[in-house]
Amino acid sequence: MSCFRLENVSYRYDKSPVLKGIDLRLEPGEILGLFGHNGAGKTTSIKLILGLMQPNQGVVSVLGGQAGDPRVTQYIGYLPENVMFYPQLTGREILRHFARLKGASLHQVPELLEQVGLGDAMDARTKTYSKGMRQRLGLAQALLGKPKLLMLDEPTVGLDPVATADLYRLLRELRNEGTGIVLCSHVLPGVEPYIDRAAILTEGSLKAAGDLVALRRQANMPVTLSLDPANSIAALERVIDNSASASGLMIKTDNGRLRVDVQPREKMALLRTVMASGEVADVSIHQPSLEDIYVHFIGPGGLAHRGGSQ
Amino acid sequence: MNSIWTIARKELSDSLRNRWLMAISLVFATLALGIAWFGAAASGQVGYASTPATIASLASLGIFLIPLIALLLAYDAIVGEEEGGTLLLLMTYPISRSQLLLGKFLGHGLTLALATLIGFGVAGVAIALLVEDVAIASLATAMFRFVASTILLGWGFIALAYVVSVRVSEKPVAAGLALAIWFFFVLIFDLVLLGTLVASEGKLSAELLPWLLMLNPTDIYRLLNIVAFGDSAQLSGVLSLGSDLPIGAAGLWFGLVLWFALPLAGALLLFRNRRI
């Protein structure tokens, strides 16, 4: 049973399309990163999965049922972007209220508050909470009742680095227990190590989806080799110039090292040539990061979007 | 049902926390006792006049106060949650929109009912104990009728406030519209009716006119509390039309019930179609 499945889903808001024919799914025990500039359709996709809105076209199935069905939403945890709470109530009162609504055990309330680091502040009114504390309470709220599908919109906003690391550790544990997790974030380097798959949205359509290896292959972006010459840079340069795979690669020197950009399919051939020549002392390989891939997929106009979203 | 009660419970504890329940009860008790003791001051004496006169005065003041309190209590029910950012979160929980609104209604309705019961109940008991020759039985029935109709009237305006609250997207707009509702039913309606009566110079059908009173819950409420004493002399202004109404007390009660059931149904319908 998939955590959710979007099949050819389109959604229009006042006639202007927000989502155009999206196909996306999430399996249990998987962390999906959902990326895109503001207005790309991330929040709309999440709202469709939550059943807050109905698609104009296509099928949304969630946890084997229909989106929005109370029997389904009971097993979904959701942390909205900029989560807000009743300012007059304490953290504990709010979590108890939400636990009752979700049919979760009230014993879970103090445990969860401890777990997100609000143990000392649980009896303070939330109007005294900082942004980070509200975010933690929001997280505790999303974890009520052992969700099978967890959707977090910008979960690390306002969290300090330690709390962020704690959060990712927690998410990994939940994933290993079989929870499907959707993570929306603009802090791409932060989430890169933790996601199993990434989906990149632009202007309402899905530009790419898959694990990082598949995305790299699809993007076909050059891999950067950093070479330490064994004898002299000139000799190493000559070896690379003469190699069969030398077409269109770039050579730069900095700190006595040689940086070579090479197409992924030519990488192994070049490495073999360099190794065989005996002119190289050390090699390090830099794969394109999630951020590089993201920029590649959102296209030339994307940088403007990206600037606007941060 | 469980989630309706969870929402209602939060509203109730909110009104205990922010002292609304206490404040409304106090206002009601002070008002009732004040009218009971000083209601006859105009005729040159201080002291308890009579049960019908006291109830009539209370009902006349009630039509100003009860709608206002009900509207204030309920106008931000949904729009407040939306502005506070909690509506979206609530809607991702296993609770339907109707359950949320009904839970709110139960919470607000109980708050108002409790305040009415406590405030006027205390006043009723005080009158029964302190006034020497008051007929306890007739006071009790009058008080019971008054409290029950006050609660129904309050529920009607809570439901009207919801119609506004589910429709608009900003709290100040909701507050303004709630005040407009109050203004219309409490002040404008009777004036317009009176004006129509005078301007028509009796050409309007005499059977139709009394029914127009049923279009205003505050008029039904006053009729209910005054007509019950069989003393039509107390009916002044447009209310004198009420003595021609062929439906009796049961019909008036039914009218009040309709006046909260219909707006509530309307609010539920509007809320279901609202985009979140």
CSV table of N, CA, C and O in Angstrom, one decimal, chain A residues 13-14 47 50 52 70 73-74 78 80 84-86 88-89 93 97-98 100-102 141 144, chain B residues 3 6-7 9-10 13-14 17 81 84-86 88-95 97 275-276:
chain,number,residue,atom,x,y,z
A,13,TYR,N,-6.7,27.0,-10.0
A,13,TYR,CA,-7.2,28.0,-9.1
A,13,TYR,C,-7.7,29.2,-9.9
A,13,TYR,O,-6.9,29.9,-10.5
A,14,ASP,N,-9.0,29.4,-9.8
A,14,ASP,CA,-9.6,30.5,-10.6
A,14,ASP,C,-9.1,30.5,-12.1
A,14,ASP,O,-8.6,31.4,-12.6
A,47,LYS,N,-1.8,19.9,-0.1
A,47,LYS,CA,-3.2,20.1,0.3
A,47,LYS,C,-4.1,19.1,-0.4
A,47,LYS,O,-5.1,18.6,0.1
A,50,LEU,N,-3.8,15.9,1.5
A,50,LEU,CA,-4.5,16.0,2.8
A,50,LEU,C,-6.0,16.0,2.6
A,50,LEU,O,-6.7,15.9,3.6
A,52,LEU,N,-7.7,18.6,1.5
A,52,LEU,CA,-8.3,19.9,1.7
A,52,LEU,C,-9.0,20.4,0.5
A,52,LEU,O,-9.8,21.3,0.5
A,70,PRO,N,-11.8,10.6,7.0
A,70,PRO,CA,-11.3,10.6,8.4
A,70,PRO,C,-10.5,9.4,8.8
A,70,PRO,O,-9.5,9.5,9.5
A,73,THR,N,-7.0,10.4,7.3
A,73,THR,CA,-6.3,11.6,7.9
A,73,THR,C,-5.9,11.2,9.3
A,73,THR,O,-4.9,11.9,9.8
A,74,GLN,N,-6.5,10.3,10.0
A,74,GLN,CA,-6.1,9.9,11.3
A,74,GLN,C,-4.6,9.4,11.3
A,74,GLN,O,-4.0,9.5,12.3
A,78,TYR,N,0.9,16.3,9.8
A,78,TYR,CA,1.2,17.4,8.9
A,78,TYR,C,1.8,18.6,9.7
A,78,TYR,O,1.2,19.0,10.7
A,80,PRO,N,2.4,22.4,8.9
A,80,PRO,CA,2.3,23.5,7.9
A,80,PRO,C,3.5,24.4,8.0
A,80,PRO,O,4.2,24.5,9.1
A,84,MET,N,1.0,28.0,13.5
A,84,MET,CA,0.6,28.9,14.6
A,84,MET,C,-0.3,28.1,15.5
A,84,MET,O,-1.0,27.2,15.1
A,85,PHE,N,-0.4,28.6,16.8
A,85,PHE,CA,-1.3,28.0,17.7
A,85,PHE,C,-2.1,29.0,18.5
A,85,PHE,O,-1.9,30.2,18.4
A,86,TYR,N,-3.0,28.5,19.4
A,86,TYR,CA,-3.8,29.4,20.2
A,86,TYR,C,-2.9,30.0,21.3
A,86,TYR,O,-2.3,29.3,22.1
A,88,GLN,N,-3.2,31.7,23.9
A,88,GLN,CA,-3.6,31.7,25.3
A,88,GLN,C,-3.4,30.4,26.0
A,88,GLN,O,-3.5,30.3,27.2
A,89,LEU,N,-3.2,29.3,25.2
A,89,LEU,CA,-3.1,28.0,25.8
A,89,LEU,C,-1.6,27.6,25.9
A,89,LEU,O,-0.8,28.1,25.2
A,93,GLU,N,-1.6,22.0,26.9
A,93,GLU,CA,-3.1,22.0,26.6
A,93,GLU,C,-3.4,21.9,25.1
A,93,GLU,O,-4.3,21.2,24.7
A,97,HIS,N,-5.4,18.9,23.2
A,97,HIS,CA,-6.6,19.2,22.4
A,97,HIS,C,-6.4,18.5,21.1
A,97,HIS,O,-7.4,17.8,20.6
A,98,PHE,N,-5.3,18.6,20.4
A,98,PHE,CA,-5.1,18.0,19.1
A,98,PHE,C,-5.0,16.4,19.3
A,98,PHE,O,-5.5,15.7,18.4
A,100,ARG,N,-6.8,14.7,21.3
A,100,ARG,CA,-8.2,14.2,21.4
A,100,ARG,C,-8.8,14.2,20.0
A,100,ARG,O,-9.6,13.3,19.7
A,101,LEU,N,-8.5,15.3,19.3
A,101,LEU,CA,-9.1,15.3,17.9
A,101,LEU,C,-8.6,14.2,17.0
A,101,LEU,O,-9.4,13.7,16.2
A,102,LYS,N,-7.4,13.8,17.3
A,102,LYS,CA,-6.9,12.7,16.4
A,102,LYS,C,-7.1,11.3,17.0
A,102,LYS,O,-6.8,10.3,16.3
A,141,GLN,N,3.0,17.9,17.3
A,141,GLN,CA,1.6,17.8,16.9
A,141,GLN,C,1.5,16.9,15.7
A,141,GLN,O,0.6,16.0,15.6
A,144,LEU,N,1.7,13.1,16.5
A,144,LEU,CA,0.6,12.5,17.4
A,144,LEU,C,0.0,11.2,16.7
A,144,LEU,O,-0.2,11.2,15.5
B,3,SER,N,-15.4,14.3,18.4
B,3,SER,CA,-14.7,15.4,18.0
B,3,SER,C,-15.5,16.7,18.1
B,3,SER,O,-14.9,17.8,18.4
B,6,THR,N,-15.0,17.6,21.6
B,6,THR,CA,-13.6,18.1,21.9
B,6,THR,C,-13.5,19.6,21.6
B,6,THR,O,-12.9,20.4,22.3
B,7,ILE,N,-14.1,20.0,20.4
B,7,ILE,CA,-14.1,21.4,20.0
B,7,ILE,C,-15.0,22.2,21.0
B,7,ILE,O,-14.5,23.3,21.5
B,9,ARG,N,-15.6,21.6,24.1
B,9,ARG,CA,-15.0,21.6,25.4
B,9,ARG,C,-13.9,22.7,25.4
B,9,ARG,O,-13.7,23.4,26.4
B,10,LYS,N,-13.2,22.9,24.3
B,10,LYS,CA,-12.2,23.9,24.2
B,10,LYS,C,-12.8,25.3,24.3
B,10,LYS,O,-12.4,26.2,25.0
B,13,SER,N,-13.9,25.9,27.9
B,13,SER,CA,-12.8,26.3,28.8
B,13,SER,C,-12.1,27.6,28.4
B,13,SER,O,-11.7,28.3,29.3
B,14,ASP,N,-12.2,28.0,27.1
B,14,ASP,CA,-11.8,29.3,26.7
B,14,ASP,C,-12.6,30.4,27.4
B,14,ASP,O,-12.1,31.4,27.9
B,17,ARG,N,-11.7,30.7,30.9
B,17,ARG,CA,-10.3,31.2,31.0
B,17,ARG,C,-10.4,32.8,30.9
B,17,ARG,O,-9.8,33.5,31.7
B,81,GLU,N,-10.1,31.6,13.7
B,81,GLU,CA,-9.2,30.4,13.5
B,81,GLU,C,-8.4,30.5,12.3
B,81,GLU,O,-7.2,30.2,12.3
B,84,GLY,N,-5.7,33.2,12.9
B,84,GLY,CA,-4.7,32.7,13.8
B,84,GLY,C,-3.9,31.6,13.2
B,84,GLY,O,-2.9,31.1,13.9
B,85,GLY,N,-4.3,31.1,12.1
B,85,GLY,CA,-3.5,30.1,11.4
B,85,GLY,C,-3.8,28.7,11.8
B,85,GLY,O,-3.1,27.7,11.5
B,86,THR,N,-4.8,28.5,12.6
B,86,THR,CA,-5.1,27.1,13.1
B,86,THR,C,-6.2,26.4,12.3
B,86,THR,O,-6.3,25.2,12.5
B,88,LEU,N,-6.4,25.8,9.1
B,88,LEU,CA,-5.8,24.8,8.1
B,88,LEU,C,-5.3,23.6,8.8
B,88,LEU,O,-5.6,22.5,8.4
B,89,LEU,N,-4.7,23.8,10.0
B,89,LEU,CA,-4.2,22.6,10.7
B,89,LEU,C,-5.4,21.7,11.2
B,89,LEU,O,-5.4,20.5,11.1
B,90,LEU,N,-6.4,22.4,11.7
B,90,LEU,CA,-7.6,21.7,12.2
B,90,LEU,C,-8.2,20.8,11.1
B,90,LEU,O,-8.6,19.7,11.3
B,91,MET,N,-8.2,21.4,9.9
B,91,MET,CA,-8.9,20.7,8.8
B,91,MET,C,-8.1,19.5,8.3
B,91,MET,O,-8.6,18.7,7.5
B,92,THR,N,-6.8,19.4,8.7
B,92,THR,CA,-6.1,18.2,8.3
B,92,THR,C,-6.3,17.1,9.4
B,92,THR,O,-5.8,16.0,9.2
B,93,TYR,N,-7.0,17.4,10.4
B,93,TYR,CA,-7.3,16.4,11.4
B,93,TYR,C,-8.6,15.6,11.0
B,93,TYR,O,-9.4,16.1,10.2
B,94,PRO,N,-8.8,14.4,11.6
B,94,PRO,CA,-10.0,13.7,11.2
B,94,PRO,C,-11.3,14.3,11.8
B,94,PRO,O,-11.9,13.8,12.6
B,95,ILE,N,-11.6,15.5,11.3
B,95,ILE,CA,-12.8,16.2,11.7
B,95,ILE,C,-13.4,16.9,10.5
B,95,ILE,O,-12.6,17.6,9.8
B,97,ARG,N,-15.8,19.7,8.4
B,97,ARG,CA,-16.2,21.1,8.7
B,97,ARG,C,-17.4,21.2,9.5
B,97,ARG,O,-17.5,22.1,10.4
B,275,ARG,N,-13.4,27.8,0.4
B,275,ARG,CA,-12.1,27.3,0.0
B,275,ARG,C,-11.1,27.7,1.2
B,275,ARG,O,-11.1,28.8,1.7
B,276,ILE,N,-10.3,26.7,1.5
B,276,ILE,CA,-9.4,26.9,2.6
B,276,ILE,C,-8.0,27.0,2.0
B,276,ILE,O,-7.6,26.2,1.2
